[in-house]
Tab-separated table of C-alpha atoms and ligand atoms in Angstrom:
chain	number	residue	atom	x	y	z
A	21	MET	CA	-40.786	-7.157	-71.522
A	22	TYR	CA	-40.957	-8.279	-67.869
A	23	GLY	CA	-41.810	-11.846	-68.946
A	24	GLY	CA	-38.682	-13.431	-70.104
A	25	MET	CA	-40.001	-12.223	-73.480
A	26	ARG	CA	-41.803	-14.999	-73.993
A	27	GLY	CA	-43.746	-15.798	-76.891
A	28	ILE	CA	-42.104	-12.411	-78.568
A	29	LYS	CA	-40.955	-13.642	-82.219
A	30	GLY	CA	-37.309	-11.722	-82.559
A	31	LEU	CA	-34.938	-14.436	-84.094
A	32	ILE	CA	-34.473	-16.315	-87.283
A	33	CYS	CA	-33.063	-20.330	-86.623
A	34	GLU	CA	-32.737	-22.417	-89.721
A	35	THR	CA	-32.069	-25.654	-88.140
A	36	SER	CA	-35.037	-26.329	-86.201
A	37	VAL	CA	-38.432	-25.214	-85.314
A	38	LEU	CA	-40.713	-25.873	-82.206
A	39	ASP	CA	-43.990	-26.448	-81.655
A	40	PRO	CA	-46.032	-26.187	-78.881
A	41	ASP	CA	-47.759	-29.252	-79.230
A	42	GLU	CA	-45.794	-31.929	-81.442
A	43	GLY	CA	-42.727	-30.567	-80.199
A	44	ILE	CA	-39.130	-30.405	-81.973
A	45	ARG	CA	-38.710	-30.601	-85.849
A	46	PHE	CA	-34.734	-30.345	-87.082
A	47	ARG	CA	-35.248	-29.145	-90.925
A	48	GLY	CA	-39.050	-30.078	-91.145
A	49	LEU	CA	-38.413	-33.499	-89.390
A	50	SER	CA	-39.826	-35.143	-86.318
A	51	ILE	CA	-38.035	-37.296	-83.841
A	52	PRO	CA	-39.748	-40.317	-85.011
A	53	GLU	CA	-38.555	-39.278	-88.387
A	54	CYS	CA	-35.735	-38.217	-87.737
A	55	GLN	CA	-34.929	-42.463	-85.973
A	56	LYS	CA	-36.336	-43.423	-89.737
A	57	LEU	CA	-34.501	-41.651	-91.654
A	58	LEU	CA	-30.688	-40.879	-90.701
A	59	PRO	CA	-27.888	-43.302	-90.879
A	60	LYS	CA	-27.439	-45.449	-88.394
A	61	ALA	CA	-24.346	-47.364	-86.708
A	62	ASP	CA	-23.825	-51.447	-88.658
A	63	GLY	CA	-26.078	-53.841	-86.527
A	64	GLY	CA	-27.463	-50.215	-84.674
A	65	ASN	CA	-31.154	-48.902	-84.362
A	66	GLU	CA	-30.909	-45.470	-83.428
A	67	PRO	CA	-30.125	-42.652	-85.517
A	68	LEU	CA	-26.285	-41.357	-85.875
A	69	PRO	CA	-25.169	-37.381	-84.306
A	70	GLU	CA	-23.007	-37.113	-87.234
A	71	GLY	CA	-25.776	-37.229	-89.352
A	72	LEU	CA	-28.130	-34.714	-87.664
A	73	PHE	CA	-25.111	-32.574	-87.895
A	74	TRP	CA	-25.224	-32.992	-91.852
A	75	LEU	CA	-29.062	-32.506	-91.568
A	76	LEU	CA	-29.057	-29.486	-89.742
A	77	VAL	CA	-26.357	-27.814	-91.276
A	78	THR	CA	-27.634	-28.719	-95.290
A	79	GLY	CA	-31.203	-29.404	-94.931
A	80	ASP	CA	-30.480	-32.919	-97.271
A	81	VAL	CA	-30.434	-36.661	-95.016
A	82	PRO	CA	-27.068	-37.724	-96.043
A	83	THR	CA	-26.366	-41.138	-96.811
A	84	ASP	CA	-24.407	-43.589	-94.297
A	85	ALA	CA	-20.853	-42.696	-96.701
A	86	GLN	CA	-21.506	-39.382	-95.597
A	87	VAL	CA	-22.299	-39.990	-92.339
A	88	LYS	CA	-19.221	-42.086	-92.005
A	89	ALA	CA	-17.091	-39.226	-93.522
A	90	ILE	CA	-18.004	-37.060	-90.501
A	91	SER	CA	-17.285	-40.164	-88.244
A	92	LYS	CA	-14.004	-40.181	-89.336
A	93	GLU	CA	-13.366	-36.761	-89.599
A	94	TRP	CA	-14.771	-36.168	-85.959
A	95	ALA	CA	-12.437	-38.989	-85.258
A	96	GLU	CA	-8.881	-37.159	-86.945
A	97	ARG	CA	-9.533	-33.999	-85.175
A	98	ALA	CA	-10.257	-34.617	-81.221
A	99	GLU	CA	-7.129	-34.659	-79.890
A	100	LEU	CA	-6.570	-31.670	-77.849
A	101	PRO	CA	-3.959	-29.199	-77.393
A	102	PRO	CA	-1.693	-29.323	-74.108
A	103	HIS	CA	-2.763	-26.516	-72.408
A	104	VAL	CA	-6.174	-27.666	-72.380
A	105	VAL	CA	-5.188	-31.413	-71.084
A	106	SER	CA	-3.114	-29.913	-68.433
A	107	LEU	CA	-6.196	-26.931	-67.875
A	108	LEU	CA	-8.612	-30.324	-67.060
A	109	ASN	CA	-5.750	-32.162	-65.269
A	110	ASN	CA	-5.192	-29.022	-62.808
A	111	ILE	CA	-8.742	-28.020	-61.948
A	112	PRO	CA	-9.980	-29.476	-58.880
A	113	ASN	CA	-12.593	-32.358	-58.963
A	114	THR	CA	-14.862	-29.846	-56.606
A	115	VAL	CA	-15.170	-27.517	-59.165
A	116	HIS	CA	-18.759	-28.205	-61.284
A	117	PRO	CA	-18.046	-30.584	-64.379
A	118	MET	CA	-20.366	-27.915	-66.446
A	119	SER	CA	-17.563	-25.081	-65.297
A	120	GLN	CA	-14.532	-27.224	-65.677
A	121	PHE	CA	-16.705	-28.121	-69.297
A	122	ALA	CA	-16.832	-24.100	-69.753
A	123	ALA	CA	-13.587	-23.139	-69.205
A	124	ALA	CA	-11.299	-25.932	-71.169
A	125	VAL	CA	-14.091	-24.606	-74.572
A	126	THR	CA	-13.236	-21.101	-73.669
A	127	VAL	CA	-9.269	-21.888	-73.693
A	128	LEU	CA	-9.277	-23.897	-76.839
A	129	ASN	CA	-9.990	-20.695	-78.585
A	130	SER	CA	-6.433	-20.535	-78.285
A	131	ASP	CA	-6.498	-22.691	-81.617
A	132	SER	CA	-9.704	-20.354	-83.049
A	133	LYS	CA	-9.510	-20.745	-86.983
A	134	PHE	CA	-11.955	-17.800	-87.473
A	135	VAL	CA	-9.409	-15.674	-85.350
A	136	LYS	CA	-6.550	-16.629	-87.215
A	137	ALA	CA	-8.516	-15.278	-90.247
A	138	TYR	CA	-10.373	-12.321	-88.928
A	139	SER	CA	-6.581	-10.786	-87.679
A	140	SER	CA	-5.370	-11.381	-91.158
A	141	GLY	CA	-7.997	-9.608	-92.577
A	142	VAL	CA	-10.153	-12.230	-94.854
A	143	HIS	CA	-13.363	-10.519	-96.169
A	144	LYS	CA	-16.987	-11.213	-94.322
A	145	THR	CA	-18.231	-13.486	-97.372
A	146	LYS	CA	-15.703	-16.137	-95.874
A	147	TYR	CA	-16.423	-15.800	-92.278
A	148	TRP	CA	-18.970	-18.826	-92.591
A	149	GLU	CA	-16.353	-21.393	-93.676
A	150	TYR	CA	-13.712	-20.325	-90.789
A	151	ALA	CA	-16.725	-20.894	-88.437
A	152	TYR	CA	-17.298	-23.568	-90.146
A	153	GLU	CA	-13.722	-25.098	-89.642
A	154	ASP	CA	-13.490	-24.042	-85.913
A	155	SER	CA	-17.137	-25.598	-85.493
A	156	MET	CA	-15.775	-29.431	-86.928
A	157	ASP	CA	-12.729	-29.163	-84.459
A	158	LEU	CA	-14.398	-27.930	-81.257
A	159	ILE	CA	-17.442	-30.642	-81.786
A	160	ALA	CA	-14.834	-33.519	-82.807
A	161	LYS	CA	-12.683	-32.669	-79.244
A	162	LEU	CA	-16.361	-32.073	-77.299
A	163	PRO	CA	-16.192	-36.179	-76.073
A	164	VAL	CA	-12.760	-35.738	-74.993
A	165	ILE	CA	-12.555	-32.974	-72.941
A	166	ALA	CA	-16.004	-33.606	-71.464
A	167	ALA	CA	-14.582	-37.416	-70.814
A	168	THR	CA	-11.782	-36.348	-69.640
A	169	ILE	CA	-14.043	-34.396	-66.942
A	170	TYR	CA	-15.844	-37.515	-65.930
A	171	ARG	CA	-12.473	-39.336	-65.610
A	172	ASN	CA	-10.870	-36.327	-63.735
A	173	THR	CA	-14.122	-35.864	-61.203
A	174	TYR	CA	-15.292	-39.094	-60.314
A	175	LYS	CA	-12.773	-41.487	-61.705
A	176	ASP	CA	-8.971	-41.778	-60.890
A	177	GLY	CA	-8.494	-39.379	-63.403
A	178	SER	CA	-6.616	-42.623	-66.139
A	179	GLY	CA	-8.102	-44.643	-68.943
A	180	ILE	CA	-9.293	-42.233	-71.032
A	181	GLY	CA	-7.220	-43.834	-73.795
A	182	ALA	CA	-6.713	-43.234	-77.715
A	183	ILE	CA	-9.487	-42.252	-80.162
A	184	ASP	CA	-10.420	-45.071	-82.798
A	185	THR	CA	-11.260	-43.551	-86.008
A	186	SER	CA	-13.230	-46.334	-87.132
A	187	LYS	CA	-16.087	-46.156	-84.225
A	188	ASP	CA	-18.580	-43.458	-84.241
A	189	TRP	CA	-18.400	-40.142	-82.077
A	190	SER	CA	-20.671	-41.631	-79.578
A	191	HIS	CA	-19.071	-44.924	-79.520
A	192	ASN	CA	-15.854	-43.126	-79.113
A	193	PHE	CA	-17.176	-41.071	-76.180
A	194	THR	CA	-18.662	-44.002	-74.539
A	195	THR	CA	-15.569	-45.682	-74.539
A	196	MET	CA	-13.754	-42.838	-73.277
A	197	LEU	CA	-16.102	-42.617	-70.729
A	198	GLY	CA	-15.342	-46.225	-69.632
A	199	TYR	CA	-18.882	-47.705	-70.467
A	200	ASP	CA	-18.758	-50.152	-73.673
A	201	ASN	CA	-22.335	-51.710	-72.770
A	202	ALA	CA	-23.773	-52.159	-76.365
A	203	ASP	CA	-27.032	-50.419	-75.218
A	204	PHE	CA	-25.830	-47.896	-73.718
A	205	ILE	CA	-23.586	-46.699	-76.639
A	206	GLU	CA	-27.220	-46.828	-79.324
A	207	LEU	CA	-28.902	-44.535	-76.042
A	208	MET	CA	-25.578	-41.812	-76.317
A	209	ARG	CA	-26.757	-42.243	-79.916
A	210	LEU	CA	-29.947	-41.356	-79.585
A	211	TYR	CA	-29.236	-38.970	-76.390
A	212	LEU	CA	-26.557	-36.832	-78.368
A	213	THR	CA	-28.837	-36.753	-81.678
A	214	ILE	CA	-32.501	-35.623	-80.068
A	215	HIS	CA	-30.897	-32.909	-77.217
A	216	SER	CA	-29.036	-30.656	-80.414
A	217	ASP	CA	-31.396	-28.348	-81.188
A	218	HIS	CA	-34.594	-27.043	-79.906
A	219	GLU	CA	-34.807	-23.605	-82.243
A	220	GLY	CA	-33.477	-20.477	-81.423
A	221	GLY	CA	-34.821	-18.661	-78.332
A	222	ASN	CA	-33.700	-21.129	-75.401
A	223	VAL	CA	-30.704	-20.095	-73.043
A	224	SER	CA	-28.157	-22.003	-74.709
A	225	ALA	CA	-28.962	-21.710	-78.448
A	226	HIS	CA	-29.698	-17.758	-78.106
A	227	THR	CA	-26.401	-16.769	-76.173
A	228	THR	CA	-24.532	-18.738	-78.070
A	229	HIS	CA	-26.251	-16.514	-81.104
A	230	LEU	CA	-25.709	-13.734	-79.377
A	231	VAL	CA	-22.007	-13.801	-78.636
A	232	GLY	CA	-21.091	-15.089	-81.934
A	233	SER	CA	-23.158	-11.872	-83.181
A	234	ALA	CA	-20.734	-9.777	-82.018
A	235	LEU	CA	-17.619	-12.263	-84.332
A	236	SER	CA	-16.747	-13.621	-81.225
A	237	ASP	CA	-15.028	-17.064	-82.204
A	238	PRO	CA	-17.808	-20.225	-81.496
A	239	TYR	CA	-15.619	-21.010	-79.350
A	240	LEU	CA	-16.447	-18.211	-76.863
A	241	SER	CA	-19.776	-18.182	-77.738
A	242	PHE	CA	-20.132	-22.063	-77.301
A	243	ALA	CA	-18.589	-21.588	-74.050
A	244	ALA	CA	-21.162	-18.352	-73.040
A	245	GLY	CA	-24.166	-20.964	-74.950
A	246	MET	CA	-22.625	-23.832	-71.512
A	247	ASN	CA	-22.536	-21.252	-69.290
A	248	GLY	CA	-26.311	-20.399	-69.641
A	249	LEU	CA	-27.018	-24.393	-70.329
A	250	ALA	CA	-25.321	-24.932	-66.146
A	251	GLY	CA	-28.890	-23.040	-65.231
A	252	PRO	CA	-31.046	-24.987	-63.156
A	253	LEU	CA	-33.760	-23.366	-64.749
A	254	HIS	CA	-32.256	-24.745	-68.684
A	255	GLY	CA	-30.166	-27.731	-69.043
A	256	LEU	CA	-28.787	-28.007	-65.061
A	257	ALA	CA	-32.527	-29.186	-64.912
A	258	ASN	CA	-32.035	-32.877	-65.440
A	259	GLN	CA	-29.570	-33.078	-62.775
A	260	GLU	CA	-31.836	-31.009	-59.776
A	261	VAL	CA	-34.891	-33.677	-61.326
A	262	LEU	CA	-33.157	-36.719	-60.410
A	263	VAL	CA	-31.883	-34.576	-57.479
A	264	TRP	CA	-35.425	-33.893	-56.581
A	265	LEU	CA	-36.788	-37.603	-57.134
A	266	GLU	CA	-34.445	-39.280	-54.964
A	267	LYS	CA	-35.601	-36.487	-52.174
A	268	LEU	CA	-38.947	-38.028	-52.684
A	269	ARG	CA	-37.722	-41.575	-53.232
A	270	ALA	CA	-36.797	-41.005	-49.359
A	271	SER	CA	-39.201	-38.766	-48.338
A	272	VAL	CA	-42.497	-41.522	-49.448
A	273	GLY	CA	-40.404	-44.429	-50.251
A	274	ASP	CA	-41.679	-46.860	-53.426
A	275	LYS	CA	-45.204	-47.361	-51.797
A	276	TYR	CA	-46.945	-44.446	-51.980
A	277	THR	CA	-49.721	-42.754	-51.456
A	278	GLU	CA	-51.700	-40.064	-54.411
A	279	GLN	CA	-51.526	-37.559	-51.363
A	280	GLN	CA	-48.263	-38.348	-50.371
A	281	LEU	CA	-47.155	-37.445	-53.922
A	282	LYS	CA	-49.518	-34.055	-53.409
A	283	ASP	CA	-47.985	-33.382	-49.641
A	284	PHE	CA	-44.327	-33.544	-51.247
A	285	ILE	CA	-44.871	-31.107	-53.739
A	286	TRP	CA	-46.715	-28.562	-52.020
A	287	LYS	CA	-43.598	-28.834	-49.266
A	288	THR	CA	-41.200	-27.684	-52.448
A	289	LEU	CA	-43.487	-25.005	-53.640
A	290	LYS	CA	-44.107	-24.013	-50.191
A	291	SER	CA	-41.309	-23.061	-49.641
A	292	GLY	CA	-40.372	-20.989	-52.282
A	293	GLN	CA	-38.432	-23.533	-54.592
A	294	VAL	CA	-39.215	-25.079	-57.897
A	295	VAL	CA	-40.452	-28.292	-58.961
A	296	PRO	CA	-37.868	-28.611	-61.298
A	297	GLY	CA	-37.988	-29.918	-65.068
A	298	TYR	CA	-41.805	-29.426	-64.910
A	299	GLY	CA	-43.082	-26.035	-67.011
A	300	HIS	CA	-41.835	-25.585	-70.216
A	301	ALA	CA	-41.513	-21.764	-72.371
A	302	VAL	CA	-42.699	-23.180	-75.441
A	303	LEU	CA	-44.027	-27.006	-74.952
A	304	ARG	CA	-47.660	-27.499	-73.816
A	305	LYS	CA	-47.927	-31.148	-74.226
A	306	THR	CA	-45.726	-34.099	-73.927
A	307	ASP	CA	-41.663	-33.480	-74.926
A	308	PRO	CA	-41.356	-36.364	-77.714
A	309	ARG	CA	-37.511	-36.190	-76.537
A	310	TYR	CA	-39.280	-37.211	-73.602
A	311	THR	CA	-40.907	-40.109	-75.085
A	312	CYS	CA	-39.080	-42.111	-77.348
A	313	GLN	CA	-36.007	-41.687	-74.237
A	314	ARG	CA	-39.384	-43.645	-71.837
A	315	GLU	CA	-39.410	-46.135	-74.784
A	316	PHE	CA	-36.224	-46.651	-75.588
A	317	ALA	CA	-35.987	-47.482	-71.003
A	318	LEU	CA	-39.035	-49.781	-71.506
A	319	LYS	CA	-37.294	-52.034	-73.972
A	320	HIS	CA	-33.871	-52.005	-72.315
A	321	LEU	CA	-33.872	-51.149	-68.736
A	322	PRO	CA	-38.155	-52.151	-67.978
A	323	ASN	CA	-37.029	-53.100	-64.341
A	324	ASP	CA	-35.100	-49.978	-62.983
A	325	PRO	CA	-37.446	-47.267	-61.072
A	326	LEU	CA	-36.050	-44.510	-62.508
A	327	PHE	CA	-34.111	-45.826	-65.524
A	328	LYS	CA	-30.570	-44.922	-64.728
A	329	TYR	CA	-28.141	-44.825	-67.031
A	330	TYR	CA	-26.039	-47.988	-67.208
A	331	GLY	CA	-24.308	-46.966	-64.202
A	332	LEU	CA	-23.160	-43.586	-64.954
A	333	LYS	CA	-25.421	-42.071	-61.662
A	334	GLU	CA	-23.436	-39.378	-61.425
A	335	SER	CA	-26.136	-36.864	-61.937
A	336	ASN	CA	-23.960	-33.525	-61.802
A	337	TYR	CA	-22.342	-34.886	-64.878
A	338	TYR	CA	-25.248	-34.725	-66.770
A	339	THR	CA	-25.744	-31.321	-68.096
A	340	VAL	CA	-21.981	-31.792	-69.667
A	341	LEU	CA	-23.606	-34.855	-72.029
A	342	PHE	CA	-26.434	-32.052	-72.753
A	343	GLY	CA	-23.449	-29.778	-73.702
A	344	VAL	CA	-21.947	-32.178	-76.411
A	345	SER	CA	-25.298	-32.616	-77.968
A	346	ARG	CA	-25.897	-28.882	-77.817
A	347	ALA	CA	-23.114	-28.260	-79.492
A	348	LEU	CA	-24.919	-29.952	-82.756
A	349	GLY	CA	-27.268	-27.608	-83.053
A	350	VAL	CA	-26.041	-24.074	-81.609
A	351	LEU	CA	-22.856	-24.122	-83.844
A	352	SER	CA	-24.944	-25.354	-87.065
A	353	SER	CA	-27.281	-21.576	-86.088
A	354	LEU	CA	-23.458	-20.205	-85.658
A	355	ILE	CA	-21.813	-21.169	-89.298
A	356	TRP	CA	-25.634	-20.044	-90.721
A	357	ASP	CA	-25.749	-16.777	-88.774
A	358	ARG	CA	-21.837	-16.017	-90.219
A	359	ALA	CA	-22.971	-17.683	-94.378
A	360	LEU	CA	-25.872	-14.921	-94.286
A	361	GLY	CA	-23.427	-11.854	-92.399
A	362	LEU	CA	-26.136	-11.591	-89.621
A	363	PRO	CA	-25.243	-8.303	-87.650
A	364	ILE	CA	-24.302	-7.474	-84.056
A	365	GLU	CA	-27.245	-8.090	-81.966
A	366	ARG	CA	-28.539	-4.825	-80.426
A	367	PRO	CA	-32.441	-4.396	-79.972
A	368	LYS	CA	-33.104	-1.409	-77.751
A	369	SER	CA	-34.687	-1.309	-74.473
A	370	LEU	CA	-36.735	1.547	-72.298
A	371	SER	CA	-36.844	2.237	-68.144
A	372	THR	CA	-39.914	1.882	-66.917
A	373	ASP	CA	-40.763	5.149	-66.872
A	374	GLY	CA	-39.627	6.134	-70.408
A	375	LEU	CA	-42.008	2.751	-70.906
A	376	MET	CA	-45.087	4.032	-68.876
A	377	LYS	CA	-44.772	7.484	-70.873
A	378	SER	CA	-44.773	5.498	-74.498
A	379	LEU	CA	-47.346	3.356	-73.168
A	380	LYS	CA	-49.133	7.258	-72.484
A	381	ALA	CA	-48.628	8.607	-75.845
A	382	THR	CA	-50.324	5.664	-78.076
B	25	LIG	C1	-34.149	-26.820	-74.575
B	25	LIG	O1	-34.368	-28.222	-75.094
B	25	LIG	O2	-33.919	-25.749	-75.315
B	25	LIG	C2	-35.060	-26.915	-73.465
B	25	LIG	O3	-36.183	-27.246	-73.677
B	25	LIG	C3	-35.284	-26.035	-72.901
B	25	LIG	C4	-35.659	-24.701	-74.090
B	25	LIG	O4	-36.348	-25.204	-75.457
B	25	LIG	O5	-36.094	-23.254	-73.623
């Protein structure tokens, strides 16, 4: 109760399970198994996130044709309503990309099919169908939102171009970001697949589930999850890690001794800060998400000391990439929450006084 509820089992999550030693399994499949079994783009080697979404929602590995149908459907649903474009184009580029992301997703709820159905009195056994429709619309639009944020914040604001219904979700995303290197497109397919879900207790998944339990629509629920992902102990850690490593390099250079590394780590800890990215609430062994990205980097970027993303070096944008991926997992779970008719989540709390009294009584 005072320790972040570490290890307390209190949630159901059907889409994935996290093993402390082995890492994540999506519907029973490990990351290497997903890399092997999920459909790939023509000529590609990495799984398509569309296939992972199908797996998370249905529990089955999709066929190539099923994945192609999702790519097409997401491309067809991708257009943003004008008020969201106008919001994004008017937010100052000094606002953190994650705040822009959550704000755009929040106002997208004007188009929520769940809200319309709920207010017209739909039967509760049908809620999941509208949660599904909103999730499909939202996932389809996320790359457009994210790319608009990128181009407005770091480039001249132009150039995201039109969605191509013959391209997959990740390929359209990289094109809109302004990167058309074939290896980068493959990296994004892999990245967007493996960061989608990390069972139910992490902050973004738990928040999306909690807010959704109040029957807030999928846009509001996911935006809430993204505000959690924006915290430095959760998703923002991938920005913070790079910032810390840059500081380390500036301090010790590229030819450092073990002692210099130890001193720098101690300096961080003794000044009351955390070393970002070290220490996971559940994992006790190397994260398989790291292992497969490291293998990718060793193959495609062997000489880069920090494995930079093909020129996408704006580290305070990285959590937005994480957020686009995380949508696949948390929205799959949200569809199931509504299908299972899960109630509003309302655990009981105690004051310290009440806790002490109940302990004395036992
Ligand atoms: C995640 O992917 O959500 C992070 O590893 C954090 C977590 O699992 O608690």
